[in-house]
GROMACS .gro file of N, CA and C in nm:
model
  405
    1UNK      N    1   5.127   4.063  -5.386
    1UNK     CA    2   5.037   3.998  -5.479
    1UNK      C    3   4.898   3.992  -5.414
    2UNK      N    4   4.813   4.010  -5.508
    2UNK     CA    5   4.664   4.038  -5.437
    2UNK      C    6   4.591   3.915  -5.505
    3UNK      N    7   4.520   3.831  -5.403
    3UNK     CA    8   4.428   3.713  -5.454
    3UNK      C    9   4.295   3.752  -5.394
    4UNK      N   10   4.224   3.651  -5.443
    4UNK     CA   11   4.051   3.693  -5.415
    4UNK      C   12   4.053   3.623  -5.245
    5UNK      N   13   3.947   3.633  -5.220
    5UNK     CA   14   3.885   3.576  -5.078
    5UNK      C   15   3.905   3.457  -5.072
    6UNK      N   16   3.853   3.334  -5.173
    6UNK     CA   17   3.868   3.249  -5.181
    6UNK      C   18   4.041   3.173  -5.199
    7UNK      N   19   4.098   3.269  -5.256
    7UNK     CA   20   4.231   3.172  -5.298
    7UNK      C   21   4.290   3.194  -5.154
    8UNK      N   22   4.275   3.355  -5.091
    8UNK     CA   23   4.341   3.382  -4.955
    8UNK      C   24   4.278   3.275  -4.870
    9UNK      N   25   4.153   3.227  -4.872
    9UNK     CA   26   4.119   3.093  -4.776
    9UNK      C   27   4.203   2.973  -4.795
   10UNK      N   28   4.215   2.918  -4.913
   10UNK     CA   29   4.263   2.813  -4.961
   10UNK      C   30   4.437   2.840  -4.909
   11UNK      N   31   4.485   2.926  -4.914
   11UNK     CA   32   4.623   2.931  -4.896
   11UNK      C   33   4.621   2.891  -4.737
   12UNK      N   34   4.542   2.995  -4.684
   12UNK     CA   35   4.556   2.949  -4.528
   12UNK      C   36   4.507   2.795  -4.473
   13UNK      N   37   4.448   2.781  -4.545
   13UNK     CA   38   4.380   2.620  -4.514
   13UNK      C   39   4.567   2.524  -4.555
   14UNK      N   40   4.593   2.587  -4.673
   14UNK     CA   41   4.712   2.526  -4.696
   14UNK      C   42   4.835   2.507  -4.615
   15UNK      N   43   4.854   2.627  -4.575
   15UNK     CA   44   4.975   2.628  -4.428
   15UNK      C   45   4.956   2.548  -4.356
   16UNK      N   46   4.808   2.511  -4.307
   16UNK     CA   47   4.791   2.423  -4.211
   16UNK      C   48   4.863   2.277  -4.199
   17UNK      N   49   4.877   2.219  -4.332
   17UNK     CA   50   4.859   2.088  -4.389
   17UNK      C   51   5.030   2.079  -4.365
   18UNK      N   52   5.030   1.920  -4.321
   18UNK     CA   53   5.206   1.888  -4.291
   18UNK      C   54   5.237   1.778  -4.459
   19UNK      N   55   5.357   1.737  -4.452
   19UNK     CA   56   5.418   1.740  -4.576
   19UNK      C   57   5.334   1.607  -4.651
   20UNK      N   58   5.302   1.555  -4.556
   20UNK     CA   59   5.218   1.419  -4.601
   20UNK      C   60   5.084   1.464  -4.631
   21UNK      N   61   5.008   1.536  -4.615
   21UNK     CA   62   4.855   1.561  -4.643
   21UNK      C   63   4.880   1.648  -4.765
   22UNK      N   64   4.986   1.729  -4.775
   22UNK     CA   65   5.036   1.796  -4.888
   22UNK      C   66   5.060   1.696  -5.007
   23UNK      N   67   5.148   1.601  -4.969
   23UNK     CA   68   5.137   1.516  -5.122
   23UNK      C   69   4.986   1.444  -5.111
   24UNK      N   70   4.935   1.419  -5.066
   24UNK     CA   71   4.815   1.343  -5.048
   24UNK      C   72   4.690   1.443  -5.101
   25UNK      N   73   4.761   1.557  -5.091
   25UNK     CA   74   4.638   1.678  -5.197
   25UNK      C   75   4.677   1.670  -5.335
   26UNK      N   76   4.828   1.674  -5.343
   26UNK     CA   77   4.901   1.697  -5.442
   26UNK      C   78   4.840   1.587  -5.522
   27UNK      N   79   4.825   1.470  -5.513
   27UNK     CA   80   4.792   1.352  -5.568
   27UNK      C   81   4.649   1.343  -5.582
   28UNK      N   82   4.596   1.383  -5.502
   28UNK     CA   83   4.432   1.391  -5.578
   28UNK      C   84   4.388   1.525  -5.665
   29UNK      N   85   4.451   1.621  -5.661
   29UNK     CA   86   4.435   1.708  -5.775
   29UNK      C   87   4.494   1.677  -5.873
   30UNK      N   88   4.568   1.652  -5.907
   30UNK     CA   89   4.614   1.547  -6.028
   30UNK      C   90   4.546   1.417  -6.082
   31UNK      N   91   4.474   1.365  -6.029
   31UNK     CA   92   4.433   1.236  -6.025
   31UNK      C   93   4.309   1.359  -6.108
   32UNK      N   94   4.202   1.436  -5.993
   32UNK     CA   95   4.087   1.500  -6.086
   32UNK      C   96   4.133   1.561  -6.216
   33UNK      N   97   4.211   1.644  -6.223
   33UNK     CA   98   4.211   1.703  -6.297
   33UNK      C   99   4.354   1.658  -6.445
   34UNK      N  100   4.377   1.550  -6.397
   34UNK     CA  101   4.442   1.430  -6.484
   34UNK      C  102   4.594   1.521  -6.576
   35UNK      N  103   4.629   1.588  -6.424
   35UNK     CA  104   4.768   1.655  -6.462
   35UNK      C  105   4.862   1.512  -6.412
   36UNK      N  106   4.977   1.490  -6.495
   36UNK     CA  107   5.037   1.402  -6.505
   36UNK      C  108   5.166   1.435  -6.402
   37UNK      N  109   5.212   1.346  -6.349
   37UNK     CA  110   5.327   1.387  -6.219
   37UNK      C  111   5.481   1.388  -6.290
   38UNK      N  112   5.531   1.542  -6.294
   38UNK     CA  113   5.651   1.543  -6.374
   38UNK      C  114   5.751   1.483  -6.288
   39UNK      N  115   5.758   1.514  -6.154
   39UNK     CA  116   5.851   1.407  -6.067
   39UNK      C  117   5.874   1.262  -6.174
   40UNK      N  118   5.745   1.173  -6.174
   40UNK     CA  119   5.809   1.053  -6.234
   40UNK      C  120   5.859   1.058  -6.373
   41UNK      N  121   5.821   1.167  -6.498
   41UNK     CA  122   5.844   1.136  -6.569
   41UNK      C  123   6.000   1.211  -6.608
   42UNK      N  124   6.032   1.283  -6.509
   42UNK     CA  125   6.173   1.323  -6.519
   42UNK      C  126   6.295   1.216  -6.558
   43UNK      N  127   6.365   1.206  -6.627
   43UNK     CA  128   6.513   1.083  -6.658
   43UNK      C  129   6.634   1.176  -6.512
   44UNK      N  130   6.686   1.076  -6.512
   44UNK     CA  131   6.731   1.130  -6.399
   44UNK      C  132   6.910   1.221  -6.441
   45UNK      N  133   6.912   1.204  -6.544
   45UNK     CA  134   7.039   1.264  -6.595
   45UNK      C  135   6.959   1.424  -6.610
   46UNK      N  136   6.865   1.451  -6.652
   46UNK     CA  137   6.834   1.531  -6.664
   46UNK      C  138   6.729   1.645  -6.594
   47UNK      N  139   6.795   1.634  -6.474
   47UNK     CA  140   6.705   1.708  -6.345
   47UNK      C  141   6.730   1.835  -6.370
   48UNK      N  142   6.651   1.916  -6.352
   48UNK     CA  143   6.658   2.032  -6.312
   48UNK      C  144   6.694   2.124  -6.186
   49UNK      N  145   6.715   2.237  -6.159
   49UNK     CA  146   6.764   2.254  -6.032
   49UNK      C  147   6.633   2.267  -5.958
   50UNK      N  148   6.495   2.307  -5.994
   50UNK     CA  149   6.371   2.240  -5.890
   50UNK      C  150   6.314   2.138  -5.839
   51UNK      N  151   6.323   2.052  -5.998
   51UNK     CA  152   6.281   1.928  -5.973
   51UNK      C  153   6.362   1.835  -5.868
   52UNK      N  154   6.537   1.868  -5.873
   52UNK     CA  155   6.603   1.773  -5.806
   52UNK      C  156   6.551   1.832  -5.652
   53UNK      N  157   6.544   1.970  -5.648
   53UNK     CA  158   6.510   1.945  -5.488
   53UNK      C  159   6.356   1.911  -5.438
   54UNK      N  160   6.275   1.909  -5.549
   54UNK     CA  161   6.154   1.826  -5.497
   54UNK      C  162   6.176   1.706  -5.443
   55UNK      N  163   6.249   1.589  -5.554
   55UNK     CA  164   6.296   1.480  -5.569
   55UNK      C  165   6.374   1.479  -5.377
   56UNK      N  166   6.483   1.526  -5.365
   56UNK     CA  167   6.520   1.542  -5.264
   56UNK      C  168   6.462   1.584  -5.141
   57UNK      N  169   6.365   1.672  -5.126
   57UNK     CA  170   6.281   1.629  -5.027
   57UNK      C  171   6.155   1.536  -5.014
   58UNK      N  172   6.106   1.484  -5.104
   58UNK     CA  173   6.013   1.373  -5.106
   58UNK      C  174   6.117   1.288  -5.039
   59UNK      N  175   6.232   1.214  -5.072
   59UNK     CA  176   6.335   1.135  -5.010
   59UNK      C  177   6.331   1.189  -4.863
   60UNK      N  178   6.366   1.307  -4.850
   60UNK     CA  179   6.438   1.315  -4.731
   60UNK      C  180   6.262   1.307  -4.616
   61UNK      N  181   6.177   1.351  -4.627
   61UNK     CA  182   6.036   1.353  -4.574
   61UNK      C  183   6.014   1.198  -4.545
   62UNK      N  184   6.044   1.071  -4.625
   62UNK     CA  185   6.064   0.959  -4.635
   62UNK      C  186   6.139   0.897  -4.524
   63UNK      N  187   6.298   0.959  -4.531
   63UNK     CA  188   6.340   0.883  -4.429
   63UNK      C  189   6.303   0.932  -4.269
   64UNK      N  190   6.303   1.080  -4.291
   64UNK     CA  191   6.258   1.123  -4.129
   64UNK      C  192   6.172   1.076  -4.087
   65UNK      N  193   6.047   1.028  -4.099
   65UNK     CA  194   5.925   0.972  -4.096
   65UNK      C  195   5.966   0.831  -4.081
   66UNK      N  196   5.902   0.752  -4.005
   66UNK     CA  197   5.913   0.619  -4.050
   66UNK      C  198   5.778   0.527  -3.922
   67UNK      N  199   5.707   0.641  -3.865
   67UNK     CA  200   5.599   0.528  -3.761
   67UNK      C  201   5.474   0.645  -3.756
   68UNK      N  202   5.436   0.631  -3.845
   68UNK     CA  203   5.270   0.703  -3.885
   68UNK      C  204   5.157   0.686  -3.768
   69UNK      N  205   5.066   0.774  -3.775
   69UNK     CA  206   4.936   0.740  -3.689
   69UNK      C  207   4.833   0.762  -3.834
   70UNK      N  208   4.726   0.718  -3.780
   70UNK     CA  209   4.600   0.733  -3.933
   70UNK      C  210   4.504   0.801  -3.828
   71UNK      N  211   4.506   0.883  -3.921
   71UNK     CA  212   4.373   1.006  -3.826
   71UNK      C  213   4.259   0.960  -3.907
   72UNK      N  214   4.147   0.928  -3.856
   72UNK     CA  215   3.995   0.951  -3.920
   72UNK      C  216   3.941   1.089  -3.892
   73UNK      N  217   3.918   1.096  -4.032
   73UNK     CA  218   3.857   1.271  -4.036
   73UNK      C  219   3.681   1.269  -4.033
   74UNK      N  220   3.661   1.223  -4.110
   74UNK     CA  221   3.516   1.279  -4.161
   74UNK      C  222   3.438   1.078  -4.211
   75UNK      N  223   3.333   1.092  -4.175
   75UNK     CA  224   3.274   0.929  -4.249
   75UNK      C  225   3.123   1.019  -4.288
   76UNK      N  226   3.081   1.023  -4.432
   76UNK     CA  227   3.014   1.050  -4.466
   76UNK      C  228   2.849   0.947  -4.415
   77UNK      N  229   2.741   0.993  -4.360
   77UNK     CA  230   2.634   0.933  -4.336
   77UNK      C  231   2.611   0.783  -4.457
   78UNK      N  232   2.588   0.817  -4.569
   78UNK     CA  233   2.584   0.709  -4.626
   78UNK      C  234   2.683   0.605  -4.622
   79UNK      N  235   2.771   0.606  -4.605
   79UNK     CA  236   2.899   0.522  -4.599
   79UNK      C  237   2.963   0.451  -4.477
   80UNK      N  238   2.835   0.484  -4.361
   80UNK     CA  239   2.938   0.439  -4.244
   80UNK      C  240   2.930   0.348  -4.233
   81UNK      N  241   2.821   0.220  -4.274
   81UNK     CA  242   2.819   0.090  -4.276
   81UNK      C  243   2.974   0.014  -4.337
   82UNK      N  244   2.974   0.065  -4.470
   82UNK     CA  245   3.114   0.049  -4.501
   82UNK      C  246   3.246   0.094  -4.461
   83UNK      N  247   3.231   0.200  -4.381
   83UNK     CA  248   3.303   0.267  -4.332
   83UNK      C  249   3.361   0.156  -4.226
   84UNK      N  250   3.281   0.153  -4.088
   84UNK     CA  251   3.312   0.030  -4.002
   84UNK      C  252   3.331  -0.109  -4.033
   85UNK      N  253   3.307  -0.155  -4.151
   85UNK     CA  254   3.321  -0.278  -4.201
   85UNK      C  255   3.508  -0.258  -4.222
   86UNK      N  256   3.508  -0.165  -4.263
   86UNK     CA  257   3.685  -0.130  -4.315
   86UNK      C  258   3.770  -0.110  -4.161
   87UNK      N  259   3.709  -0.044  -4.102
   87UNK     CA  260   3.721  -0.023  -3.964
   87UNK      C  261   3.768  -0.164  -3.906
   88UNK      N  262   3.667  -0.204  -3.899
   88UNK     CA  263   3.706  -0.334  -3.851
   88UNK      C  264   3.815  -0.481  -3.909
   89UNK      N  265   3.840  -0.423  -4.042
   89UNK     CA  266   3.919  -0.506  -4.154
   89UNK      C  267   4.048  -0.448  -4.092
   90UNK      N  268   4.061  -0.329  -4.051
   90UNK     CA  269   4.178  -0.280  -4.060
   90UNK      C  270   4.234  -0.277  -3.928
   91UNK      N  271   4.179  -0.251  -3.796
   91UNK     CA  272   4.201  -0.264  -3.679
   91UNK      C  273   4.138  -0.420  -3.594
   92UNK      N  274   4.187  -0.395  -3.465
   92UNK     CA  275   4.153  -0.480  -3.398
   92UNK      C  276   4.026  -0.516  -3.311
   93UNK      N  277   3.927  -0.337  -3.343
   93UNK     CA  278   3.822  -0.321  -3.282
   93UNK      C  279   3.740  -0.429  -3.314
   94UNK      N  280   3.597  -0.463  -3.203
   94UNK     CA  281   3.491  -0.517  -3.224
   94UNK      C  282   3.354  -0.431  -3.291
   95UNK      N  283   3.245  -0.455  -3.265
   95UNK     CA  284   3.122  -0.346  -3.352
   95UNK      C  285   3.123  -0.234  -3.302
   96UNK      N  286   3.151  -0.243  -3.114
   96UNK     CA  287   3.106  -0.126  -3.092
   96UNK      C  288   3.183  -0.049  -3.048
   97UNK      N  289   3.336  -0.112  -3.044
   97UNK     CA  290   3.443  -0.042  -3.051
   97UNK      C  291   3.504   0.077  -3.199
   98UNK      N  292   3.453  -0.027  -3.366
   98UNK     CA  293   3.442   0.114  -3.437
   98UNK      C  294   3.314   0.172  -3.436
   99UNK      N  295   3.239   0.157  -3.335
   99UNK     CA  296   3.120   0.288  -3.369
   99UNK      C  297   3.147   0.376  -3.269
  100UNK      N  298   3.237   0.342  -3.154
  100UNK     CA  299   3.292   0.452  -3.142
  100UNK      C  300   3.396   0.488  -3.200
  101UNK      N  301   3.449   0.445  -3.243
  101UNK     CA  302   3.569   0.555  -3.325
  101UNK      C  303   3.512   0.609  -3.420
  102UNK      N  304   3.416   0.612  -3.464
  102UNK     CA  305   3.328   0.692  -3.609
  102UNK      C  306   3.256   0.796  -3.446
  103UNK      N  307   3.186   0.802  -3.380
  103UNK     CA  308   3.133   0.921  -3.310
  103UNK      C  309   3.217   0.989  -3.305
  104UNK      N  310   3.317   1.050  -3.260
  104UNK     CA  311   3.335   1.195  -3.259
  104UNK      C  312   3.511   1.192  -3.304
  105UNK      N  313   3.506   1.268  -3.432
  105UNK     CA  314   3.604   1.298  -3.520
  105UNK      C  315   3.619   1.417  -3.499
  106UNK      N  316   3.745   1.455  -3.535
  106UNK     CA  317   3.842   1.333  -3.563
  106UNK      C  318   3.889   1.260  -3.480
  107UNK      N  319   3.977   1.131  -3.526
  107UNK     CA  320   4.022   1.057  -3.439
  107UNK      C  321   4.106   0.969  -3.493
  108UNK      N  322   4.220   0.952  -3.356
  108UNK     CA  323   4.334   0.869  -3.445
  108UNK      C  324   4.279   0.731  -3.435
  109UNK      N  325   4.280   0.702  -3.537
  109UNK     CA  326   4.265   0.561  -3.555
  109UNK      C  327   4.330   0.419  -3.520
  110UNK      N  328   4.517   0.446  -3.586
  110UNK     CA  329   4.580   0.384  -3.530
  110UNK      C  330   4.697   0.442  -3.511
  111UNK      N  331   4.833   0.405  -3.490
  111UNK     CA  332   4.955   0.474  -3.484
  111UNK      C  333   5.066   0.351  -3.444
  112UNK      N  334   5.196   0.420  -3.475
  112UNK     CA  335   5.294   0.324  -3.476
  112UNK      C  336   5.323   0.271  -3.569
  113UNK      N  337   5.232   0.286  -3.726
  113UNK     CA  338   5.243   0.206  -3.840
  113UNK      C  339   5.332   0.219  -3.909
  114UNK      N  340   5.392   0.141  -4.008
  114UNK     CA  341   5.548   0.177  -4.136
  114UNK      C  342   5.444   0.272  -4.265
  115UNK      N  343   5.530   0.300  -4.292
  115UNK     CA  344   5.456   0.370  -4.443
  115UNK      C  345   5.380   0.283  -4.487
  116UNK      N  346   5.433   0.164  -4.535
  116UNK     CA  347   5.308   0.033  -4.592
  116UNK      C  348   5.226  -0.001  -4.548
  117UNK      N  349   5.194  -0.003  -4.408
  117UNK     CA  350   5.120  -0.048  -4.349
  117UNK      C  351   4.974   0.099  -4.360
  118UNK      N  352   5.044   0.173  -4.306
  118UNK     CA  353   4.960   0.305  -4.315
  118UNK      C  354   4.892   0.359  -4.442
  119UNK      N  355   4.971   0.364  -4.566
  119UNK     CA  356   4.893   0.339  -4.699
  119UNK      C  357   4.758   0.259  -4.744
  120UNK      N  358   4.868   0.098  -4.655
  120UNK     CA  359   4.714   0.020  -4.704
  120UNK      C  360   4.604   0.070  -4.619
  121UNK      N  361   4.609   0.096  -4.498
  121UNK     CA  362   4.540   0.106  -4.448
  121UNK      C  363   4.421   0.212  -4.481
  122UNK      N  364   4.501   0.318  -4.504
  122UNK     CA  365   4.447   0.476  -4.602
  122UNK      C  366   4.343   0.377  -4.686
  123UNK      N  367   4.424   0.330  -4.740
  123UNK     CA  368   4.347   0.329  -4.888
  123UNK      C  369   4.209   0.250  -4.862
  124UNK      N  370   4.248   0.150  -4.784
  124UNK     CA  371   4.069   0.055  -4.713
  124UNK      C  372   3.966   0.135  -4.657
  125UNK      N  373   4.016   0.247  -4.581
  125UNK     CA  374   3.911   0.305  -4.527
  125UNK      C  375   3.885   0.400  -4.605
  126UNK      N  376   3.943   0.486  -4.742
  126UNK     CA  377   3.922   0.588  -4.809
  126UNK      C  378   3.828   0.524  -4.936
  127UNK      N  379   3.858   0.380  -4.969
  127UNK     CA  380   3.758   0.305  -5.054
  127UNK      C  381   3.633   0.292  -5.025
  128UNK      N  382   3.602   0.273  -4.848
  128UNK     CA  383   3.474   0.247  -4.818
  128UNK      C  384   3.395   0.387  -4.812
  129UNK      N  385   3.474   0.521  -4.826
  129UNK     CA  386   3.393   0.615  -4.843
  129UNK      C  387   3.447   0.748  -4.714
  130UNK      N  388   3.563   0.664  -4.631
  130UNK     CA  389   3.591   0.782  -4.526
  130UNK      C  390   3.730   0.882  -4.571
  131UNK      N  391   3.746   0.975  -4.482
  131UNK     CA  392   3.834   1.077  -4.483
  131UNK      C  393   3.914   1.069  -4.401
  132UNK      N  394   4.043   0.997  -4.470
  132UNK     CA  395   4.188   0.996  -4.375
  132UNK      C  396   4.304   1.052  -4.380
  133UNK      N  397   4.384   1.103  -4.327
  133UNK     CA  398   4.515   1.127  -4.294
  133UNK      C  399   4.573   1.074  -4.221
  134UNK      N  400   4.737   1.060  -4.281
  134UNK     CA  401   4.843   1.034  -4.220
  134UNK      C  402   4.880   1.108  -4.168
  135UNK      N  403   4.953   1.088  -4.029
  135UNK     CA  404   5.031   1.185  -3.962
  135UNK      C  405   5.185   1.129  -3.905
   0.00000   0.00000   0.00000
């Protein structure tokens, strides 16, 4: 199968990505482009033989996993005020402990976390404007 330059970039950028940054793409292209997630709206009597093994590895990715690190990727210039304000909501650092963790990215942020913990955490620092992953 022959793709353009661009899709052959995007694929390789894609290999890169582990199963968590994968749903975490998966979920914001859906979110833009307001495709609806057939996973949830599946009844469960009526799985299919793809869907059940999606279903089945989202589960199984779930239990193997269970003590996350939060990588900081990217803090956009306008945003780092908020950025470290979240920084600091979310960790134990002082001022100038997250201004260094915003100098040189990436960087793990924290680690050891449960899924819940690591979500919320995602989500505080991705509100104030930064770029995170779970790992």
């Amino acid at each position: 199968m022959t793709f353009n330059k661009k899709i052959n970039e995007i694929i390789t950028l894609l290999s890169d990505l582990n199963i968590l940054e994968l749903n975490s793409l998966i979920n914001e292209i859906r979110n833009q482009f307001q495709i609806p997630d057939i996973v949830s709206t599946i009844q469960t009597g009526n799985k299919t033989k793809p869907e059940a093994n999606i279903i089945e590895q989202k589960e199984s990715a779930e239990i193997k996993k269970s003590n996350f690190e939060l990588i900081l990727q990217t803090v956009p210039t306008e945003k780092r005020v908020a950025v470290l304000k979240a920084i600091r909501n979310t960790t134990s650092l002082d001022l100038k402990g997250a201004k260094d963790s915003i100098a040189d990215l990436p960087k793990k942020l924290l680690d050891n976390l449960s899924l819940e913990e690591a979500e919320k955490a995602k989500t505080l620092l991705e509100e104030a404007g930064a770029t995170v992953i779970l790992a």
